[in-house]
PDB file of C-alpha atoms in Angstrom:
ATOM      1  CA  UNK A   1       0.000   0.000   0.000  1.00 64.00           C
ATOM      2  CA  UNK A   2       2.602   2.481  -1.209  1.00 71.00           C
ATOM      3  CA  UNK A   3       1.374   6.061  -0.846  1.00 91.00           C
ATOM      4  CA  UNK A   4       3.155   7.571  -3.861  1.00 96.00           C
ATOM      5  CA  UNK A   5       4.571   5.240  -6.459  1.00 96.00           C
ATOM      6  CA  UNK A   6       6.640   5.897  -9.541  1.00 97.00           C
ATOM      7  CA  UNK A   7       7.491   3.679 -12.483  1.00 97.00           C
ATOM      8  CA  UNK A   8      10.088   2.926 -13.531  1.00 97.00           C
ATOM      9  CA  UNK A   9      12.609   3.424 -10.730  1.00 96.00           C
ATOM     10  CA  UNK A  10      15.502   3.320 -13.169  1.00 97.00           C
ATOM     11  CA  UNK A  11      15.510   4.371 -16.791  1.00 97.00           C
ATOM     12  CA  UNK A  12      18.498   4.239 -19.115  1.00 97.00           C
ATOM     13  CA  UNK A  13      18.014   5.536 -22.627  1.00 97.00           C
ATOM     14  CA  UNK A  14      19.823   7.157 -25.508  1.00 97.00           C
ATOM     15  CA  UNK A  15      19.846  10.754 -26.602  1.00 97.00           C
ATOM     16  CA  UNK A  16      16.979  11.694 -28.858  1.00 97.00           C
ATOM     17  CA  UNK A  17      14.547   9.107 -27.469  1.00 97.00           C
ATOM     18  CA  UNK A  18      11.153   9.868 -25.942  1.00 97.00           C
ATOM     19  CA  UNK A  19      10.315   8.437 -22.529  1.00 97.00           C
ATOM     20  CA  UNK A  20       7.614   8.642 -19.863  1.00 97.00           C
ATOM     21  CA  UNK A  21       7.628   8.359 -16.099  1.00 98.00           C
ATOM     22  CA  UNK A  22       4.415   7.481 -14.325  1.00 97.00           C
ATOM     23  CA  UNK A  23       3.282   8.589 -10.890  1.00 97.00           C
ATOM     24  CA  UNK A  24       0.310   7.461  -8.857  1.00 97.00           C
ATOM     25  CA  UNK A  25      -0.843   8.387  -5.362  1.00 96.00           C
ATOM     26  CA  UNK A  26      -3.475   6.610  -3.290  1.00 95.00           C
ATOM     27  CA  UNK A  27      -3.735   9.253  -0.565  1.00 91.00           C
ATOM     28  CA  UNK A  28      -6.691  11.124  -2.007  1.00 90.00           C
ATOM     29  CA  UNK A  29      -4.568  14.255  -2.421  1.00 90.00           C
ATOM     30  CA  UNK A  30      -5.634  16.944  -4.850  1.00 88.00           C
ATOM     31  CA  UNK A  31      -2.203  18.368  -5.694  1.00 89.00           C
ATOM     32  CA  UNK A  32       0.730  16.628  -7.336  1.00 92.00           C
ATOM     33  CA  UNK A  33       4.229  17.793  -8.178  1.00 93.00           C
ATOM     34  CA  UNK A  34       7.287  16.889 -10.195  1.00 95.00           C
ATOM     35  CA  UNK A  35      10.701  17.779  -8.792  1.00 96.00           C
ATOM     36  CA  UNK A  36      14.090  17.301 -10.436  1.00 96.00           C
ATOM     37  CA  UNK A  37      17.204  16.438  -8.438  1.00 97.00           C
ATOM     38  CA  UNK A  38      20.375  17.111 -10.379  1.00 95.00           C
ATOM     39  CA  UNK A  39      23.773  15.469 -10.072  1.00 93.00           C
ATOM     40  CA  UNK A  40      24.688  17.842  -7.229  1.00 93.00           C
ATOM     41  CA  UNK A  41      21.594  16.731  -5.307  1.00 93.00           C
ATOM     42  CA  UNK A  42      19.811  20.044  -5.775  1.00 95.00           C
ATOM     43  CA  UNK A  43      16.013  19.625  -5.799  1.00 96.00           C
ATOM     44  CA  UNK A  44      13.869  21.997  -7.779  1.00 94.00           C
ATOM     45  CA  UNK A  45      10.185  22.140  -8.635  1.00 94.00           C
ATOM     46  CA  UNK A  46       9.259  21.538 -12.243  1.00 94.00           C
ATOM     47  CA  UNK A  47       5.461  21.341 -12.294  1.00 90.00           C
ATOM     48  CA  UNK A  48       2.509  21.439  -9.964  1.00 89.00           C
ATOM     49  CA  UNK A  49      -1.004  20.218 -10.697  1.00 87.00           C
ATOM     50  CA  UNK A  50      -4.146  20.805  -8.686  1.00 83.00           C
ATOM     51  CA  UNK A  51      -7.242  18.774  -9.497  1.00 79.00           C
ATOM     52  CA  UNK A  52      -5.768  17.842 -12.884  1.00 79.00           C
ATOM     53  CA  UNK A  53      -5.007  21.458 -13.788  1.00 80.00           C
ATOM     54  CA  UNK A  54      -1.520  22.855 -14.248  1.00 82.00           C
ATOM     55  CA  UNK A  55      -0.891  25.594 -11.697  1.00 78.00           C
ATOM     56  CA  UNK A  56       2.887  25.918 -11.684  1.00 75.00           C
ATOM     57  CA  UNK A  57       5.253  25.497 -14.587  1.00 76.00           C
ATOM     58  CA  UNK A  58       8.770  26.556 -13.751  1.00 78.00           C
ATOM     59  CA  UNK A  59      11.282  27.288 -16.472  1.00 78.00           C
ATOM     60  CA  UNK A  60      11.311  23.841 -17.987  1.00 87.00           C
ATOM     61  CA  UNK A  61      11.995  23.069 -21.673  1.00 89.00           C
ATOM     62  CA  UNK A  62       8.960  22.370 -23.817  1.00 90.00           C
ATOM     63  CA  UNK A  63      10.295  18.862 -24.309  1.00 95.00           C
ATOM     64  CA  UNK A  64       8.875  18.106 -20.854  1.00 94.00           C
ATOM     65  CA  UNK A  65       5.123  17.648 -20.832  1.00 92.00           C
ATOM     66  CA  UNK A  66       3.203  16.600 -17.736  1.00 91.00           C
ATOM     67  CA  UNK A  67      -0.149  14.911 -18.094  1.00 92.00           C
ATOM     68  CA  UNK A  68      -2.727  14.337 -15.390  1.00 91.00           C
ATOM     69  CA  UNK A  69      -5.504  11.970 -16.516  1.00 90.00           C
ATOM     70  CA  UNK A  70      -7.087  12.122 -13.060  1.00 90.00           C
ATOM     71  CA  UNK A  71      -6.336  13.432  -9.578  1.00 89.00           C
ATOM     72  CA  UNK A  72      -4.423  10.290  -8.604  1.00 93.00           C
ATOM     73  CA  UNK A  73      -1.998  10.311 -11.542  1.00 95.00           C
ATOM     74  CA  UNK A  74       0.601  12.707 -12.866  1.00 94.00           C
ATOM     75  CA  UNK A  75       2.815  11.416 -15.650  1.00 95.00           C
ATOM     76  CA  UNK A  76       5.883  13.091 -17.094  1.00 96.00           C
ATOM     77  CA  UNK A  77       6.689  12.702 -20.764  1.00 96.00           C
ATOM     78  CA  UNK A  78      10.043  13.815 -22.093  1.00 96.00           C
ATOM     79  CA  UNK A  79      10.733  14.229 -25.812  1.00 96.00           C
ATOM     80  CA  UNK A  80      14.102  14.260 -27.551  1.00 97.00           C
ATOM     81  CA  UNK A  81      16.081  13.388 -24.452  1.00 97.00           C
ATOM     82  CA  UNK A  82      19.389  15.184 -23.891  1.00 97.00           C
ATOM     83  CA  UNK A  83      22.407  14.330 -21.746  1.00 96.00           C
ATOM     84  CA  UNK A  84      21.496  17.160 -19.363  1.00 94.00           C
ATOM     85  CA  UNK A  85      18.164  15.509 -18.595  1.00 96.00           C
ATOM     86  CA  UNK A  86      19.996  12.850 -16.593  1.00 97.00           C
ATOM     87  CA  UNK A  87      18.744  13.281 -13.028  1.00 97.00           C
ATOM     88  CA  UNK A  88      16.462  11.814 -10.409  1.00 97.00           C
ATOM     89  CA  UNK A  89      12.845  12.824 -10.870  1.00 98.00           C
ATOM     90  CA  UNK A  90      10.564  12.842  -7.849  1.00 98.00           C
ATOM     91  CA  UNK A  91       6.810  12.878  -7.829  1.00 97.00           C
ATOM     92  CA  UNK A  92       5.077  14.213  -4.727  1.00 95.00           C
ATOM     93  CA  UNK A  93       1.544  14.881  -3.593  1.00 93.00           C
ATOM     94  CA  UNK A  94      -0.192  16.890  -0.906  1.00 90.00           C
ATOM     95  CA  UNK A  95      -3.605  17.745   0.403  1.00 82.00           C
ATOM     96  CA  UNK A  96      -4.886  21.244   0.840  1.00 69.00           C
ATOM     97  CA  UNK A  97      -6.197  22.676   4.045  1.00 64.00           C
ATOM     98  CA  UNK A  98      -4.178  23.264   7.159  1.00 59.00           C
ATOM     99  CA  UNK A  99      -1.863  20.274   6.786  1.00 64.00           C
ATOM    100  CA  UNK A 100       0.734  20.824   4.115  1.00 71.00           C
ATOM    101  CA  UNK A 101       3.061  17.860   4.182  1.00 83.00           C
ATOM    102  CA  UNK A 102       4.189  16.654   0.795  1.00 90.00           C
ATOM    103  CA  UNK A 103       4.628  12.928   0.350  1.00 92.00           C
ATOM    104  CA  UNK A 104       7.342  11.887  -2.051  1.00 96.00           C
ATOM    105  CA  UNK A 105       7.599   8.922  -4.350  1.00 96.00           C
ATOM    106  CA  UNK A 106      10.781   6.824  -4.442  1.00 96.00           C
ATOM    107  CA  UNK A 107      12.210   8.738  -7.377  1.00 97.00           C
ATOM    108  CA  UNK A 108      13.131   7.697 -10.919  1.00 97.00           C
ATOM    109  CA  UNK A 109      16.781   7.804 -11.865  1.00 97.00           C
ATOM    110  CA  UNK A 110      16.991   8.762 -15.536  1.00 98.00           C
ATOM    111  CA  UNK A 111      20.291   8.234 -17.309  1.00 97.00           C
ATOM    112  CA  UNK A 112      20.681   9.521 -20.853  1.00 97.00           C
ATOM    113  CA  UNK A 113      23.645   8.140 -22.775  1.00 97.00           C
TER     114      UNK A 113
ATOM    115  CA  UNK B   1      11.273  34.738  -4.641  1.00 81.00           C
ATOM    116  CA  UNK B   2      12.303  32.651  -1.682  1.00 87.00           C
ATOM    117  CA  UNK B   3      15.784  31.236  -1.227  1.00 94.00           C
ATOM    118  CA  UNK B   4      17.101  28.667   1.227  1.00 97.00           C
ATOM    119  CA  UNK B   5      20.775  28.455   2.127  1.00 97.00           C
ATOM    120  CA  UNK B   6      22.555  25.569   3.787  1.00 98.00           C
ATOM    121  CA  UNK B   7      26.121  26.663   4.378  1.00 96.00           C
ATOM    122  CA  UNK B   8      27.531  23.282   5.399  1.00 97.00           C
ATOM    123  CA  UNK B   9      27.950  20.947   2.399  1.00 96.00           C
ATOM    124  CA  UNK B  10      29.268  18.139   4.601  1.00 97.00           C
ATOM    125  CA  UNK B  11      29.397  17.344   8.286  1.00 97.00           C
ATOM    126  CA  UNK B  12      30.373  14.411  10.416  1.00 97.00           C
ATOM    127  CA  UNK B  13      29.569  13.418  13.981  1.00 98.00           C
ATOM    128  CA  UNK B  14      30.512  10.608  16.301  1.00 98.00           C
ATOM    129  CA  UNK B  15      27.829   8.133  17.179  1.00 98.00           C
ATOM    130  CA  UNK B  16      25.841   9.170  20.295  1.00 97.00           C
ATOM    131  CA  UNK B  17      26.946  12.798  20.027  1.00 98.00           C
ATOM    132  CA  UNK B  18      24.936  15.861  19.050  1.00 98.00           C
ATOM    133  CA  UNK B  19      25.177  17.738  15.767  1.00 98.00           C
ATOM    134  CA  UNK B  20      23.501  20.905  14.473  1.00 98.00           C
ATOM    135  CA  UNK B  21      22.802  21.583  10.816  1.00 98.00           C
ATOM    136  CA  UNK B  22      22.348  25.197   9.744  1.00 98.00           C
ATOM    137  CA  UNK B  23      19.738  26.700   7.464  1.00 98.00           C
ATOM    138  CA  UNK B  24      18.869  30.286   6.642  1.00 98.00           C
ATOM    139  CA  UNK B  25      16.194  31.524   4.313  1.00 97.00           C
ATOM    140  CA  UNK B  26      15.093  34.709   2.683  1.00 96.00           C
ATOM    141  CA  UNK B  27      11.470  35.647   2.185  1.00 94.00           C
ATOM    142  CA  UNK B  28       9.108  38.586   2.372  1.00 92.00           C
ATOM    143  CA  UNK B  29       6.245  36.272   3.330  1.00 90.00           C
ATOM    144  CA  UNK B  30       4.886  36.263   6.847  1.00 88.00           C
ATOM    145  CA  UNK B  31       3.054  32.952   6.749  1.00 88.00           C
ATOM    146  CA  UNK B  32       5.010  29.883   5.796  1.00 92.00           C
ATOM    147  CA  UNK B  33       6.220  26.452   6.823  1.00 92.00           C
ATOM    148  CA  UNK B  34       9.754  25.192   7.207  1.00 95.00           C
ATOM    149  CA  UNK B  35      10.824  21.585   6.905  1.00 96.00           C
ATOM    150  CA  UNK B  36      13.800  19.327   7.269  1.00 98.00           C
ATOM    151  CA  UNK B  37      13.875  16.324   4.959  1.00 97.00           C
ATOM    152  CA  UNK B  38      16.256  13.400   5.173  1.00 97.00           C
ATOM    153  CA  UNK B  39      17.450  11.533   2.086  1.00 97.00           C
ATOM    154  CA  UNK B  40      19.351   8.334   2.900  1.00 96.00           C
ATOM    155  CA  UNK B  41      21.264   6.405   0.226  1.00 93.00           C
ATOM    156  CA  UNK B  42      17.989   4.748  -0.757  1.00 92.00           C
ATOM    157  CA  UNK B  43      17.109   8.280  -2.079  1.00 93.00           C
ATOM    158  CA  UNK B  44      13.661   8.229  -0.464  1.00 94.00           C
ATOM    159  CA  UNK B  45      12.706  11.691   0.812  1.00 96.00           C
ATOM    160  CA  UNK B  46      11.652  11.434   4.448  1.00 95.00           C
ATOM    161  CA  UNK B  47      10.114  14.282   6.414  1.00 94.00           C
ATOM    162  CA  UNK B  48      12.040  14.743   9.666  1.00 97.00           C
ATOM    163  CA  UNK B  49      10.379  17.759  11.228  1.00 96.00           C
ATOM    164  CA  UNK B  50       8.056  20.642  10.403  1.00 94.00           C
ATOM    165  CA  UNK B  51       7.747  24.149  11.844  1.00 95.00           C
ATOM    166  CA  UNK B  52       4.891  26.576  11.316  1.00 92.00           C
ATOM    167  CA  UNK B  53       6.178  30.147  11.168  1.00 92.00           C
ATOM    168  CA  UNK B  54       3.367  31.476  13.353  1.00 91.00           C
ATOM    169  CA  UNK B  55       4.380  29.172  16.202  1.00 91.00           C
ATOM    170  CA  UNK B  56       7.056  30.499  18.519  1.00 88.00           C
ATOM    171  CA  UNK B  57       7.659  27.139  20.150  1.00 94.00           C
ATOM    172  CA  UNK B  58      10.387  25.106  18.497  1.00 96.00           C
ATOM    173  CA  UNK B  59       9.264  21.788  17.022  1.00 96.00           C
ATOM    174  CA  UNK B  60      10.666  18.538  18.380  1.00 96.00           C
ATOM    175  CA  UNK B  61      10.401  14.963  17.154  1.00 95.00           C
ATOM    176  CA  UNK B  62      12.156  12.499  19.431  1.00 96.00           C
ATOM    177  CA  UNK B  63      15.914  13.053  18.901  1.00 97.00           C
ATOM    178  CA  UNK B  64      15.328  15.839  16.372  1.00 98.00           C
ATOM    179  CA  UNK B  65      14.636  19.436  17.317  1.00 98.00           C
ATOM    180  CA  UNK B  66      14.852  22.788  15.614  1.00 98.00           C
ATOM    181  CA  UNK B  67      15.963  26.242  16.628  1.00 97.00           C
ATOM    182  CA  UNK B  68      13.638  28.575  14.765  1.00 97.00           C
ATOM    183  CA  UNK B  69      14.594  32.244  14.826  1.00 96.00           C
ATOM    184  CA  UNK B  70      12.012  34.030  12.708  1.00 95.00           C
ATOM    185  CA  UNK B  71      13.539  37.492  12.910  1.00 94.00           C
ATOM    186  CA  UNK B  72      16.932  36.135  11.902  1.00 96.00           C
ATOM    187  CA  UNK B  73      15.346  33.832   9.301  1.00 96.00           C
ATOM    188  CA  UNK B  74      17.237  30.902  10.705  1.00 97.00           C
ATOM    189  CA  UNK B  75      16.065  27.321  11.057  1.00 98.00           C
ATOM    190  CA  UNK B  76      18.695  24.904  12.365  1.00 98.00           C
ATOM    191  CA  UNK B  77      18.252  21.192  13.024  1.00 98.00           C
ATOM    192  CA  UNK B  78      19.729  19.524  16.081  1.00 98.00           C
ATOM    193  CA  UNK B  79      20.169  15.779  16.132  1.00 98.00           C
ATOM    194  CA  UNK B  80      20.815  14.343  19.577  1.00 98.00           C
ATOM    195  CA  UNK B  81      22.294  10.924  20.335  1.00 98.00           C
ATOM    196  CA  UNK B  82      23.296  10.495  16.683  1.00 98.00           C
ATOM    197  CA  UNK B  83      22.849   7.031  15.248  1.00 97.00           C
ATOM    198  CA  UNK B  84      24.453   5.337  12.271  1.00 97.00           C
ATOM    199  CA  UNK B  85      21.075   5.365  10.552  1.00 97.00           C
ATOM    200  CA  UNK B  86      21.086   9.160  10.615  1.00 98.00           C
ATOM    201  CA  UNK B  87      23.736   9.133   7.895  1.00 97.00           C
ATOM    202  CA  UNK B  88      22.052  10.871   4.965  1.00 98.00           C
ATOM    203  CA  UNK B  89      21.623  14.089   3.007  1.00 98.00           C
ATOM    204  CA  UNK B  90      19.547  16.612   4.924  1.00 98.00           C
ATOM    205  CA  UNK B  91      17.552  19.258   3.112  1.00 98.00           C
ATOM    206  CA  UNK B  92      16.022  22.356   4.579  1.00 98.00           C
ATOM    207  CA  UNK B  93      12.884  23.450   2.739  1.00 96.00           C
ATOM    208  CA  UNK B  94      10.535  26.438   2.699  1.00 95.00           C
ATOM    209  CA  UNK B  95       6.892  26.551   1.702  1.00 92.00           C
ATOM    210  CA  UNK B  96       4.781  29.687   1.709  1.00 88.00           C
ATOM    211  CA  UNK B  97       1.192  29.456   2.795  1.00 83.00           C
ATOM    212  CA  UNK B  98      -1.294  30.282   0.129  1.00 75.00           C
ATOM    213  CA  UNK B  99      -4.935  29.654  -0.624  1.00 65.00           C
ATOM    214  CA  UNK B 100      -3.740  26.657  -2.597  1.00 65.00           C
ATOM    215  CA  UNK B 101      -0.778  24.344  -2.353  1.00 69.00           C
ATOM    216  CA  UNK B 102       2.649  25.704  -3.097  1.00 82.00           C
ATOM    217  CA  UNK B 103       5.815  23.780  -3.916  1.00 88.00           C
ATOM    218  CA  UNK B 104       8.797  23.368  -1.644  1.00 92.00           C
ATOM    219  CA  UNK B 105      11.907  25.475  -2.117  1.00 95.00           C
ATOM    220  CA  UNK B 106      14.940  23.465  -1.076  1.00 97.00           C
ATOM    221  CA  UNK B 107      18.415  24.297   0.102  1.00 97.00           C
ATOM    222  CA  UNK B 108      21.359  22.530  -1.495  1.00 97.00           C
ATOM    223  CA  UNK B 109      21.611  20.013   1.303  1.00 97.00           C
ATOM    224  CA  UNK B 110      24.100  18.924   3.948  1.00 98.00           C
ATOM    225  CA  UNK B 111      25.651  15.489   3.771  1.00 97.00           C
ATOM    226  CA  UNK B 112      25.847  14.094   7.303  1.00 98.00           C
ATOM    227  CA  UNK B 113      28.036  11.150   8.171  1.00 98.00           C
ATOM    228  CA  UNK B 114      27.683   9.449  11.539  1.00 98.00           C
ATOM    229  CA  UNK B 115      30.896   7.697  12.522  1.00 97.00           C
ATOM    230  CA  UNK B 116      30.999   4.655  14.778  1.00 95.00           C
TER     231      UNK B 116
END
């Protein structure tokens, strides 16, 4: 009964390919996020969705396209992968109201060769 | 925009001793939350402790406590009786309170090693 799950956990691919990372949460949260952790361990927000609607889109290349088919899922599709996309991608979710903890998935390590 | 600064890239502590990790932040917001997250080698992000800015009392969670100085914009983490399992990256994070949910702004992390 994992709260936030991501698939796959590891992804190795070549430059120029298109890949997707899936995220699902079973906590009934209404907001989901994608964070990127670079090789120096720095974590930064990429996208935020609330009730399937995009509410935050940081400066991320257009090659990255999040898709939220329903409140429990937020997938990340990446086109034309580049070496610099190699990172760990974390999905997270949270509930509104007075309690603001974000629950993180296990992360997906993407390696572009 | 908010920024979070962790000035100690790496620290080490002997098992059973106490260590303090530093964090400062910059914001013009008055209502916000501060967090410490732990990331062990498994890379799972684990919430260690949370502090609401409107609360003057410092948060504590078992061996973990914070020293929150709102005027100085400082939020340090103290780990008492350090254990080998505390070895991890520690991230300080800021979240402003809004009508909706807002993302976390992280510091660059402090790598803590607990030595037997």
